[in-house]
mmCIF file of C-alpha atoms in Angstrom:
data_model
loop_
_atom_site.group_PDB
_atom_site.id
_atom_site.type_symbol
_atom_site.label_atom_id
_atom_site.label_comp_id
_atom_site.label_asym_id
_atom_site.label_seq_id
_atom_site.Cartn_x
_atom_site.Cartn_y
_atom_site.Cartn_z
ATOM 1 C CA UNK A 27 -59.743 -27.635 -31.185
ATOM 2 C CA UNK A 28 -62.718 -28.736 -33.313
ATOM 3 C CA UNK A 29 -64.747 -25.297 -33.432
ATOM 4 C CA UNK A 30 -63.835 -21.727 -33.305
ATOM 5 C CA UNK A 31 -66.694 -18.804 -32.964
ATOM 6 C CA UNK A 32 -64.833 -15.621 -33.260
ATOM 7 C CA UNK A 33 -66.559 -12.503 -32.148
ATOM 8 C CA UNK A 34 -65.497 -8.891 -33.247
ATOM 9 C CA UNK A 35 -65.781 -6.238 -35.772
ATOM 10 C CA UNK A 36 -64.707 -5.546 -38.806
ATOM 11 C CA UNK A 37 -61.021 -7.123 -38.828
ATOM 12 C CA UNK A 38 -63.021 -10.752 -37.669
ATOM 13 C CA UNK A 39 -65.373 -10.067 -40.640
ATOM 14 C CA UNK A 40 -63.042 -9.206 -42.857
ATOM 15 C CA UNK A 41 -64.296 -5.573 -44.666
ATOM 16 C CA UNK A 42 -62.587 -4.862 -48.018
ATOM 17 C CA UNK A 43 -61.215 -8.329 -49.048
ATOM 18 C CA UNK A 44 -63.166 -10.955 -51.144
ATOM 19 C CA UNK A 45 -64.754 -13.157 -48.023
ATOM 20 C CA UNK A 46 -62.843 -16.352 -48.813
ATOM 21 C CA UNK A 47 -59.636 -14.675 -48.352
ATOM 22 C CA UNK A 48 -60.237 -13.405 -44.626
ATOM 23 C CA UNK A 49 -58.350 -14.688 -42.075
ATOM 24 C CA UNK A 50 -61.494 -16.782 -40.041
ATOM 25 C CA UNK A 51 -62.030 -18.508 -43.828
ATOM 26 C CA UNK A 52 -58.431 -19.320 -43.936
ATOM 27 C CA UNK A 53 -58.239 -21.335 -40.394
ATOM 28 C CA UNK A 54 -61.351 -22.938 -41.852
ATOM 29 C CA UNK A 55 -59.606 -24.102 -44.739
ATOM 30 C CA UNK A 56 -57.210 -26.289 -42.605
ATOM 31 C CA UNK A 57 -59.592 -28.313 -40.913
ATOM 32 C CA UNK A 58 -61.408 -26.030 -37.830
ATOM 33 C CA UNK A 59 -64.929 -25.281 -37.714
ATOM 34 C CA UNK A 60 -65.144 -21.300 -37.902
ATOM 35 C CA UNK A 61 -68.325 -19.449 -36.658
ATOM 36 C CA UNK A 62 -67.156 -15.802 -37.873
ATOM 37 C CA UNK A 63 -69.669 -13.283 -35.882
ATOM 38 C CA UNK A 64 -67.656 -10.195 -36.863
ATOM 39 C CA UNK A 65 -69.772 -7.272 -37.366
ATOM 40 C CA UNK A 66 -68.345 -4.202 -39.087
ATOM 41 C CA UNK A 67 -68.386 -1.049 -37.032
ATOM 42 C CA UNK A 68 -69.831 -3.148 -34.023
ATOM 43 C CA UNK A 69 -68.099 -2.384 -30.631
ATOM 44 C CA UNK A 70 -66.955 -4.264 -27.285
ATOM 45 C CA UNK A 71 -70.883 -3.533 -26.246
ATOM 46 C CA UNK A 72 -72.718 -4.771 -29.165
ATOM 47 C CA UNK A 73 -70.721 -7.978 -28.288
ATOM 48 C CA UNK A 74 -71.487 -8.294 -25.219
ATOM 49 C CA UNK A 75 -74.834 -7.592 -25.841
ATOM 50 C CA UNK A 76 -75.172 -10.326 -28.833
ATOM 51 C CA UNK A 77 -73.098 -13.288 -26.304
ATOM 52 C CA UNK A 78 -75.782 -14.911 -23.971
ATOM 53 C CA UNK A 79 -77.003 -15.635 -27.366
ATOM 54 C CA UNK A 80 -74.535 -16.868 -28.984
ATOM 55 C CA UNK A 81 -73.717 -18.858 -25.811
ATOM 56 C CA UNK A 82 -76.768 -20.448 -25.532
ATOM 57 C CA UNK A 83 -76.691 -21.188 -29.573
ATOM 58 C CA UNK A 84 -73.304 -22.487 -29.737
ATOM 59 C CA UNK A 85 -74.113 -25.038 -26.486
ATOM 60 C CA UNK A 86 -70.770 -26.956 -24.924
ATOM 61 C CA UNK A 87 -69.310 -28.515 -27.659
ATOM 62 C CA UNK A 88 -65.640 -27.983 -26.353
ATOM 63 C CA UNK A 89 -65.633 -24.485 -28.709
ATOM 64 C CA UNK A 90 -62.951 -22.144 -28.448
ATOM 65 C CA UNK A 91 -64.492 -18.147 -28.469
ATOM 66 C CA UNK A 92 -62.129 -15.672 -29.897
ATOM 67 C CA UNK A 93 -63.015 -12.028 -29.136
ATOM 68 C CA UNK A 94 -61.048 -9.544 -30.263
ATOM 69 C CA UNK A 95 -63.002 -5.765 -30.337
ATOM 70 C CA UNK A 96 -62.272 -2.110 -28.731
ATOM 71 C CA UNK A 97 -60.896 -0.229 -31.743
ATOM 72 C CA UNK A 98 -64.727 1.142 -32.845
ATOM 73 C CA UNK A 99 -65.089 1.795 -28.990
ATOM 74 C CA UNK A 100 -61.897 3.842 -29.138
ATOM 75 C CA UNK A 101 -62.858 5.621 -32.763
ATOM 76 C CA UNK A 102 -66.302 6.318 -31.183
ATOM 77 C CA UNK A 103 -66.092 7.523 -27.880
ATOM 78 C CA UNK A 104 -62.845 8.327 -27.735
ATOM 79 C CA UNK A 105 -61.936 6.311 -24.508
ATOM 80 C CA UNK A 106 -61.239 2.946 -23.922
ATOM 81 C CA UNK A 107 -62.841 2.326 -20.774
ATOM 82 C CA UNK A 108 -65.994 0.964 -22.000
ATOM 83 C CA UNK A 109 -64.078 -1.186 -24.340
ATOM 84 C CA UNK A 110 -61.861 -3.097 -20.936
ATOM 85 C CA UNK A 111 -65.273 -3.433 -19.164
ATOM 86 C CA UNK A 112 -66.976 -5.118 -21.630
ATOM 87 C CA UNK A 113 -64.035 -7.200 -22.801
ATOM 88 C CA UNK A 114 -63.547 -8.565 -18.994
ATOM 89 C CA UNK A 115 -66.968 -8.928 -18.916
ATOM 90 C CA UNK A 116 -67.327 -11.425 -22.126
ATOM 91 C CA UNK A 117 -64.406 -13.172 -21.162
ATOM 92 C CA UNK A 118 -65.933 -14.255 -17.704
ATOM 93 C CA UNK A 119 -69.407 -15.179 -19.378
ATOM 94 C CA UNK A 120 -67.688 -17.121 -21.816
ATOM 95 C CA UNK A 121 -65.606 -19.334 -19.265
ATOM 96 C CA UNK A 122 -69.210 -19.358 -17.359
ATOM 97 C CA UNK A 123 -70.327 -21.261 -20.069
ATOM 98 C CA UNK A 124 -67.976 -23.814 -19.928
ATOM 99 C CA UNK A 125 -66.100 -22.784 -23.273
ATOM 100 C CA UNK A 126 -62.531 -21.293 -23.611
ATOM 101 C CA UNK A 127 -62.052 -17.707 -24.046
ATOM 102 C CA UNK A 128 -58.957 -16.365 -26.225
ATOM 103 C CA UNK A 129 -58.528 -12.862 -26.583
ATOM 104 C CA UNK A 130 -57.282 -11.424 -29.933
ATOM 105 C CA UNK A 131 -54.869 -8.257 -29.779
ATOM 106 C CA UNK A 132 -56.123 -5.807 -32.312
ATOM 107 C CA UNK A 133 -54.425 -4.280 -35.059
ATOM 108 C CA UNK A 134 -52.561 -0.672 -35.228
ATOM 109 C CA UNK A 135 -53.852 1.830 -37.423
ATOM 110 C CA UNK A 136 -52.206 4.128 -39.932
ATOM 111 C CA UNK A 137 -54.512 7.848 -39.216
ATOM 112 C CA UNK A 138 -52.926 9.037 -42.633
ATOM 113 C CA UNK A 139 -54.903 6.394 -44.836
ATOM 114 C CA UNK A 140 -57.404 6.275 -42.911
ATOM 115 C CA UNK A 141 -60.662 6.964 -44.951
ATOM 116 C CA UNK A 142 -61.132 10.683 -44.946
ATOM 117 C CA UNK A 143 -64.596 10.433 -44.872
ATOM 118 C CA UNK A 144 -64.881 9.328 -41.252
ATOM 119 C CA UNK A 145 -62.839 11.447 -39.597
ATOM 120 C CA UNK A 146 -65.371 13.897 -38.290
ATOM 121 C CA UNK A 147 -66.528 10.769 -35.948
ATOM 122 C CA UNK A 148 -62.601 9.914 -35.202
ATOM 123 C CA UNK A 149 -59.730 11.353 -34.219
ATOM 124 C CA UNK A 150 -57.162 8.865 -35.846
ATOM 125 C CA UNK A 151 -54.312 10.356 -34.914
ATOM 126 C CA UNK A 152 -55.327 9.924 -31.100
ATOM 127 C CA UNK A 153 -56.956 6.712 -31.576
ATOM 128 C CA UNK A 154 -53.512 5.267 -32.659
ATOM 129 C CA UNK A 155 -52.209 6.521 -29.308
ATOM 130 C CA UNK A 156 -54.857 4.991 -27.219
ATOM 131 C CA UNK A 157 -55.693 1.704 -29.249
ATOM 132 C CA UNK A 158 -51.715 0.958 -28.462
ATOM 133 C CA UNK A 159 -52.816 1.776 -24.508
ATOM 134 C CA UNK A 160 -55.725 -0.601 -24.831
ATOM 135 C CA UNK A 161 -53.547 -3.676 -26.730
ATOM 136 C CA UNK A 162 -51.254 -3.171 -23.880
ATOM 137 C CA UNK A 163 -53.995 -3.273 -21.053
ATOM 138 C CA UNK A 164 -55.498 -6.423 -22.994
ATOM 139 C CA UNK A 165 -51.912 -8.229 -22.546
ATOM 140 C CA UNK A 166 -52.317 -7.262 -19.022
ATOM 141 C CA UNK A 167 -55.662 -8.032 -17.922
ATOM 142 C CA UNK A 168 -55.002 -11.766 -20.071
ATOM 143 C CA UNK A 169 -52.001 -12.715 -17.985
ATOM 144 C CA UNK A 170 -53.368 -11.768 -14.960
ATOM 145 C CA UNK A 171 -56.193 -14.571 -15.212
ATOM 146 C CA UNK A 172 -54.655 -16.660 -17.428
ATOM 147 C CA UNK A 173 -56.620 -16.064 -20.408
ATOM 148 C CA UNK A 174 -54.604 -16.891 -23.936
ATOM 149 C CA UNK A 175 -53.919 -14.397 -26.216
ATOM 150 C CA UNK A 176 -53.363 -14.590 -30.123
ATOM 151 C CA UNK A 177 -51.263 -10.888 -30.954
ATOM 152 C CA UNK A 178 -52.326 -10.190 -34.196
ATOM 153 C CA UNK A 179 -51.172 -6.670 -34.078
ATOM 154 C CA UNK A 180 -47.401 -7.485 -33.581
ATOM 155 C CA UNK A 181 -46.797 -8.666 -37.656
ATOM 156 C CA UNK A 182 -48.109 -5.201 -38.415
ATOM 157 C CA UNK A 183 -44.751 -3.893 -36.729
ATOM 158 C CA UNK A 184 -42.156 -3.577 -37.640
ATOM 159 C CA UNK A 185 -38.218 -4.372 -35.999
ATOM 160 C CA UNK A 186 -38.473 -0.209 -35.981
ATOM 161 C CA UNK A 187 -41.873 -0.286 -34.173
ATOM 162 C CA UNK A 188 -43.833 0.975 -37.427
ATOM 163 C CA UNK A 189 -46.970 0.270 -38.496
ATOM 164 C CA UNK A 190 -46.874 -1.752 -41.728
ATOM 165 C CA UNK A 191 -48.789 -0.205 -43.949
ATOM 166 C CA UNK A 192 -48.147 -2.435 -46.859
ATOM 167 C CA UNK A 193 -50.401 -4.752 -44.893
ATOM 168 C CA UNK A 194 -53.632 -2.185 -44.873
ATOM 169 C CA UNK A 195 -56.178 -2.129 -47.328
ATOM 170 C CA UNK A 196 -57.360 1.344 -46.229
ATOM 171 C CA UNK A 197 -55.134 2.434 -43.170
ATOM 172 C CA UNK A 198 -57.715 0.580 -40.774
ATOM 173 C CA UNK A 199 -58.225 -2.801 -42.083
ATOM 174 C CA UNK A 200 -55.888 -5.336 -43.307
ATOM 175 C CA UNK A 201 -55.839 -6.239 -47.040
ATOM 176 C CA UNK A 202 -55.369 -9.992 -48.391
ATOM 177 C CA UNK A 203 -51.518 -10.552 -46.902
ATOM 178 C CA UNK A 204 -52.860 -9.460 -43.721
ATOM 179 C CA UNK A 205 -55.298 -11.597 -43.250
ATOM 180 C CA UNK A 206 -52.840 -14.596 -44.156
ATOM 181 C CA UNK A 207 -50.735 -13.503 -41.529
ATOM 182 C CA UNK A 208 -53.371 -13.105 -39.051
ATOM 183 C CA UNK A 209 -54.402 -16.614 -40.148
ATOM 184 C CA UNK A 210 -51.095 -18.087 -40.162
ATOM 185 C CA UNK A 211 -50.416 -16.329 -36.704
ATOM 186 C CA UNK A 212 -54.144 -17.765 -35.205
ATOM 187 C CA UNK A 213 -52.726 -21.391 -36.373
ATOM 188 C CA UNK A 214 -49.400 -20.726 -34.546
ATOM 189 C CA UNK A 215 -51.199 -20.091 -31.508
ATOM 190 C CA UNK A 216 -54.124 -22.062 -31.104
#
């Protein structure tokens, strides 16, 4: 792989930890090319919306597109369905293209550090229920056509099935040690 454009949110941009230690920055620093698109709060639709661009931008130059999105979707709306329609549909455009989609399974959340401040636009606590619904539909939908996956949410487990939260900056977003793992797990994969 010579070039990686990653698309997403927050957890691809890397909100709350100094830039050069997020996760995209890291894969940089052994070797690949990284495009990081992530957008904080931006969901599976602003995405979509922003790809035909990036598309036609980024040309065929045997890149590798890793989207990973639906948790602002989730916090939002409170569903996920817009989030699996607009993930299938950036998946397809992106092998329409001629590049190689790779989907990336996001992270769990931990609703009690959460910030308080946004949680009259989120239900946390029922967000953690259905973002775990989602990650499992993702793991689905990939296998079913074939489409690799990079599960970044399953170091923030534990052998118990709890969330890590010595990995979160904030409850939502992975501090420094996360992003090395999700780095570490991205090089493992790809």
């Amino acid at each position: 792989m010579k070039k990686l454009i990653c698309l997403g949110d927050s957890l691809t941009f890397g909100l709350r930890v100094p830039q050069s230690q997020t996760w995209p920055r890291l894969v940089q620093n052994t070797g690949v090319e990284v495009i990081n698109l992530g957008i904080c709060g931006d969901t599976t639709g602003g995405m979509l919306a922003r790809l035909p661009h990036i598309l036609k931008e980024q040309g065929k130059n045997q890149a590798v597109v890793l989207i990973m999105g639906g948790s602002n979707d989730i916090f939002y709306s409170g569903t996920d369905a817009g989030a699996r329609s607009n993930l299938g549909a950036m998946v397809h455009q992106v092998i329409a293209a001629g590049l190689t989609p790779v989907v990336g399974i996001p992270l769990p959340i931990v609703p009690e550090d959460a910030p308080k401040e946004w949680e009259p636009v989120a239900n946390f606590r029922e967000a953690a229920k259905l973002l775990e619904s989602y990650c499992q539909w993702l793991k689905t939908y990939c296998k079913a056509f074939g489409i690799p996956t990079v599960d970044f949410r399953a170091d923030f487990i534990d052998a118990q099935g709890n969330v890590r939260r010595e990995l979160f900056c904030d409850g939502l977003h992975p501090n420094t040690q996360g992003h090395r793992l999700m780095a570490q797990k991205l090089g493992e994969n790809l």
